[in-house]
mmCIF file of N, CA and C in Angstrom:
data_model
loop_
_atom_site.group_PDB
_atom_site.id
_atom_site.type_symbol
_atom_site.label_atom_id
_atom_site.label_comp_id
_atom_site.label_asym_id
_atom_site.label_seq_id
_atom_site.Cartn_x
_atom_site.Cartn_y
_atom_site.Cartn_z
ATOM 1 N N UNK A 1 -8.629 10.152 2.913
ATOM 2 C CA UNK A 1 -7.399 9.694 2.312
ATOM 3 C C UNK A 1 -7.387 10.135 0.841
ATOM 4 N N UNK A 2 -6.272 10.583 0.418
ATOM 5 C CA UNK A 2 -6.066 10.953 -0.982
ATOM 6 C C UNK A 2 -5.881 9.652 -1.757
ATOM 7 N N UNK A 3 -6.636 9.468 -2.818
ATOM 8 C CA UNK A 3 -6.629 8.193 -3.554
ATOM 9 C C UNK A 3 -5.251 7.787 -4.056
ATOM 10 N N UNK A 4 -4.441 8.751 -4.422
ATOM 11 C CA UNK A 4 -3.154 8.398 -5.013
ATOM 12 C C UNK A 4 -2.100 7.972 -3.995
ATOM 13 N N UNK A 5 -2.354 8.167 -2.697
ATOM 14 C CA UNK A 5 -1.348 7.804 -1.693
ATOM 15 C C UNK A 5 -1.013 6.316 -1.786
ATOM 16 N N UNK A 6 -2.027 5.469 -1.761
ATOM 17 C CA UNK A 6 -1.778 4.023 -1.828
ATOM 18 C C UNK A 6 -1.188 3.629 -3.172
ATOM 19 N N UNK A 7 -1.711 4.198 -4.246
ATOM 20 C CA UNK A 7 -1.195 3.873 -5.580
ATOM 21 C C UNK A 7 0.270 4.276 -5.702
ATOM 22 N N UNK A 8 0.617 5.426 -5.154
ATOM 23 C CA UNK A 8 2.005 5.897 -5.186
ATOM 24 C C UNK A 8 2.888 4.953 -4.365
ATOM 25 N N UNK A 9 2.427 4.608 -3.174
ATOM 26 C CA UNK A 9 3.213 3.722 -2.296
ATOM 27 C C UNK A 9 3.436 2.359 -2.936
ATOM 28 N N UNK A 10 2.442 1.889 -3.692
ATOM 29 C CA UNK A 10 2.558 0.581 -4.336
ATOM 30 C C UNK A 10 3.274 0.644 -5.676
ATOM 31 N N UNK A 11 3.552 1.861 -6.144
ATOM 32 C CA UNK A 11 4.292 2.011 -7.392
ATOM 33 C C UNK A 11 3.479 1.728 -8.637
ATOM 34 N N UNK A 12 2.180 1.999 -8.595
ATOM 35 C CA UNK A 12 1.343 1.689 -9.744
ATOM 36 C C UNK A 12 0.918 2.917 -10.545
ATOM 37 N N UNK A 13 1.390 4.097 -10.182
ATOM 38 C CA UNK A 13 1.071 5.304 -10.948
ATOM 39 C C UNK A 13 1.973 5.404 -12.169
ATOM 40 N N UNK A 14 1.450 5.995 -13.235
ATOM 41 C CA UNK A 14 2.305 6.238 -14.394
ATOM 42 C C UNK A 14 3.165 7.478 -14.122
ATOM 43 N N UNK A 15 4.127 7.711 -14.976
ATOM 44 C CA UNK A 15 5.112 8.778 -14.752
ATOM 45 C C UNK A 15 4.458 10.146 -14.556
ATOM 46 N N UNK A 16 3.462 10.449 -15.371
ATOM 47 C CA UNK A 16 2.780 11.740 -15.268
ATOM 48 C C UNK A 16 2.077 11.887 -13.919
ATOM 49 N N UNK A 17 1.407 10.830 -13.473
ATOM 50 C CA UNK A 17 0.717 10.862 -12.187
ATOM 51 C C UNK A 17 1.703 10.923 -11.017
ATOM 52 N N UNK A 18 2.842 10.268 -11.160
ATOM 53 C CA UNK A 18 3.877 10.333 -10.125
ATOM 54 C C UNK A 18 4.331 11.775 -9.950
ATOM 55 N N UNK A 19 4.635 12.424 -11.051
ATOM 56 C CA UNK A 19 5.103 13.806 -10.983
ATOM 57 C C UNK A 19 4.045 14.714 -10.373
ATOM 58 N N UNK A 20 2.796 14.546 -10.773
ATOM 59 C CA UNK A 20 1.715 15.365 -10.227
ATOM 60 C C UNK A 20 1.541 15.106 -8.734
ATOM 61 N N UNK A 21 1.598 13.838 -8.330
ATOM 62 C CA UNK A 21 1.419 13.520 -6.916
ATOM 63 C C UNK A 21 2.587 14.039 -6.083
ATOM 64 N N UNK A 22 3.790 13.962 -6.602
ATOM 65 C CA UNK A 22 4.942 14.476 -5.863
ATOM 66 C C UNK A 22 4.848 15.991 -5.695
ATOM 67 N N UNK A 23 4.327 16.682 -6.690
ATOM 68 C CA UNK A 23 4.086 18.128 -6.528
ATOM 69 C C UNK A 23 3.046 18.361 -5.436
ATOM 70 N N UNK A 24 2.019 17.538 -5.426
ATOM 71 C CA UNK A 24 0.982 17.645 -4.403
ATOM 72 C C UNK A 24 1.570 17.404 -3.014
ATOM 73 N N UNK A 25 2.439 16.407 -2.902
ATOM 74 C CA UNK A 25 3.052 16.084 -1.601
ATOM 75 C C UNK A 25 3.823 17.258 -1.013
ATOM 76 N N UNK A 26 4.426 18.056 -1.884
ATOM 77 C CA UNK A 26 5.196 19.202 -1.401
ATOM 78 C C UNK A 26 4.364 20.110 -0.508
ATOM 79 N N UNK A 27 3.070 20.218 -0.762
ATOM 80 C CA UNK A 27 2.238 21.131 0.009
ATOM 81 C C UNK A 27 1.176 20.470 0.862
ATOM 82 N N UNK A 28 1.210 19.160 0.990
ATOM 83 C CA UNK A 28 0.143 18.467 1.720
ATOM 84 C C UNK A 28 0.713 17.589 2.837
ATOM 85 N N UNK A 29 0.695 18.115 4.040
ATOM 86 C CA UNK A 29 1.204 17.391 5.203
ATOM 87 C C UNK A 29 0.388 16.118 5.462
ATOM 88 N N UNK A 30 -0.901 16.187 5.242
ATOM 89 C CA UNK A 30 -1.773 15.030 5.468
ATOM 90 C C UNK A 30 -1.355 13.850 4.589
ATOM 91 N N UNK A 31 -1.120 14.102 3.319
ATOM 92 C CA UNK A 31 -0.709 13.025 2.412
ATOM 93 C C UNK A 31 0.683 12.512 2.747
ATOM 94 N N UNK A 32 1.560 13.392 3.198
ATOM 95 C CA UNK A 32 2.900 12.928 3.599
ATOM 96 C C UNK A 32 2.794 11.975 4.792
ATOM 97 N N UNK A 33 1.904 12.297 5.740
ATOM 98 C CA UNK A 33 1.696 11.396 6.894
ATOM 99 C C UNK A 33 1.128 10.059 6.428
ATOM 100 N N UNK A 34 0.122 10.118 5.548
ATOM 101 C CA UNK A 34 -0.468 8.877 5.039
ATOM 102 C C UNK A 34 0.564 8.036 4.292
ATOM 103 N N UNK A 35 1.407 8.688 3.522
ATOM 104 C CA UNK A 35 2.427 7.969 2.764
ATOM 105 C C UNK A 35 3.398 7.262 3.709
ATOM 106 N N UNK A 36 3.738 7.899 4.812
ATOM 107 C CA UNK A 36 4.610 7.245 5.796
ATOM 108 C C UNK A 36 3.945 5.991 6.347
ATOM 109 N N UNK A 37 2.624 6.065 6.572
ATOM 110 C CA UNK A 37 1.896 4.905 7.083
ATOM 111 C C UNK A 37 1.890 3.764 6.059
ATOM 112 N N UNK A 38 1.854 4.090 4.782
ATOM 113 C CA UNK A 38 1.828 3.090 3.724
ATOM 114 C C UNK A 38 3.221 2.594 3.350
ATOM 115 N N UNK A 39 4.253 3.175 3.862
ATOM 116 C CA UNK A 39 5.616 2.865 3.429
ATOM 117 C C UNK A 39 5.959 1.376 3.557
ATOM 118 N N UNK A 40 5.409 0.706 4.557
ATOM 119 C CA UNK A 40 5.744 -0.701 4.783
ATOM 120 C C UNK A 40 4.843 -1.665 4.015
ATOM 121 N N UNK A 41 3.750 -1.167 3.468
ATOM 122 C CA UNK A 41 2.769 -2.041 2.815
ATOM 123 C C UNK A 41 3.367 -2.854 1.661
ATOM 124 N N UNK A 42 4.118 -2.253 0.733
ATOM 125 C CA UNK A 42 4.652 -3.079 -0.366
ATOM 126 C C UNK A 42 5.496 -4.263 0.130
ATOM 127 N N UNK A 43 6.317 -4.033 1.119
ATOM 128 C CA UNK A 43 7.130 -5.123 1.669
ATOM 129 C C UNK A 43 6.285 -6.183 2.346
ATOM 130 N N UNK A 44 5.245 -5.738 3.054
ATOM 131 C CA UNK A 44 4.351 -6.697 3.705
ATOM 132 C C UNK A 44 3.604 -7.536 2.676
ATOM 133 N N UNK A 45 3.196 -6.918 1.595
ATOM 134 C CA UNK A 45 2.523 -7.672 0.540
ATOM 135 C C UNK A 45 3.464 -8.680 -0.105
ATOM 136 N N UNK A 46 4.717 -8.302 -0.289
ATOM 137 C CA UNK A 46 5.697 -9.243 -0.846
ATOM 138 C C UNK A 46 5.886 -10.446 0.073
ATOM 139 N N UNK A 47 5.865 -10.203 1.396
ATOM 140 C CA UNK A 47 6.022 -11.297 2.348
ATOM 141 C C UNK A 47 4.872 -12.293 2.236
ATOM 142 N N UNK A 48 3.676 -11.791 1.937
ATOM 143 C CA UNK A 48 2.523 -12.680 1.811
ATOM 144 C C UNK A 48 2.693 -13.669 0.664
ATOM 145 N N UNK A 49 3.443 -13.286 -0.349
ATOM 146 C CA UNK A 49 3.679 -14.182 -1.479
ATOM 147 C C UNK A 49 4.396 -15.453 -1.053
ATOM 148 N N UNK A 50 5.169 -15.353 0.031
ATOM 149 C CA UNK A 50 6.008 -16.468 0.457
ATOM 150 C C UNK A 50 5.353 -17.338 1.524
ATOM 151 N N UNK A 51 4.159 -16.954 1.976
ATOM 152 C CA UNK A 51 3.455 -17.770 2.958
ATOM 153 C C UNK A 51 2.784 -18.936 2.250
ATOM 154 N N UNK A 52 2.754 -20.076 2.906
ATOM 155 C CA UNK A 52 2.061 -21.205 2.279
ATOM 156 C C UNK A 52 0.569 -20.882 2.196
ATOM 157 N N UNK A 53 -0.026 -21.222 1.099
ATOM 158 C CA UNK A 53 -1.461 -20.964 0.953
ATOM 159 C C UNK A 53 -2.238 -22.088 1.611
ATOM 160 N N UNK A 54 -3.406 -21.742 2.089
ATOM 161 C CA UNK A 54 -4.254 -22.738 2.728
ATOM 162 C C UNK A 54 -4.878 -23.627 1.657
ATOM 163 N N UNK A 55 -4.965 -24.892 1.961
ATOM 164 C CA UNK A 55 -5.630 -25.785 1.024
ATOM 165 C C UNK A 55 -7.127 -25.752 1.297
ATOM 166 N N UNK A 56 -7.891 -26.283 0.385
ATOM 167 C CA UNK A 56 -9.344 -26.303 0.566
ATOM 168 C C UNK A 56 -9.753 -27.176 1.756
ATOM 169 N N UNK A 57 -8.888 -28.094 2.164
ATOM 170 C CA UNK A 57 -9.208 -28.984 3.278
ATOM 171 C C UNK A 57 -8.968 -28.329 4.631
ATOM 172 N N UNK A 58 -8.197 -27.254 4.668
ATOM 173 C CA UNK A 58 -7.905 -26.580 5.922
ATOM 174 C C UNK A 58 -9.118 -25.776 6.388
ATOM 175 N N UNK A 59 -9.437 -25.854 7.700
ATOM 176 C CA UNK A 59 -10.551 -25.025 8.184
ATOM 177 C C UNK A 59 -10.134 -23.551 8.178
ATOM 178 N N UNK A 60 -11.096 -22.645 8.111
ATOM 179 C CA UNK A 60 -10.749 -21.224 8.207
ATOM 180 C C UNK A 60 -10.016 -20.961 9.514
ATOM 181 N N UNK A 61 -9.122 -20.016 9.525
ATOM 182 C CA UNK A 61 -8.315 -19.742 10.716
ATOM 183 C C UNK A 61 -9.182 -19.447 11.942
ATOM 184 N N UNK A 62 -10.294 -18.777 11.769
ATOM 185 C CA UNK A 62 -11.135 -18.442 12.899
ATOM 186 C C UNK A 62 -11.750 -19.691 13.536
ATOM 187 N N UNK A 63 -11.800 -20.787 12.801
ATOM 188 C CA UNK A 63 -12.389 -22.019 13.322
ATOM 189 C C UNK A 63 -11.332 -23.032 13.783
ATOM 190 N N UNK A 64 -10.084 -22.723 13.632
ATOM 191 C CA UNK A 64 -9.040 -23.714 13.926
ATOM 192 C C UNK A 64 -8.506 -23.614 15.343
ATOM 193 N N UNK A 65 -9.199 -22.928 16.201
ATOM 194 C CA UNK A 65 -8.716 -22.779 17.592
ATOM 195 C C UNK A 65 -9.017 -23.958 18.427
#
């Protein structure tokens, strides 16, 4: 995996790195595929913000069956 794929998808690259990575994407099919796979990650992470957090009294999910 190209390190900048996730950073680009999450929007954490600075302007110079964005431009360099976009130039790289023009010629790299592998990174374009990886970027498509990461496309939903930012939205999924935002959804996690809205889930209720577990309290310290709650058992771990693997033990709550």
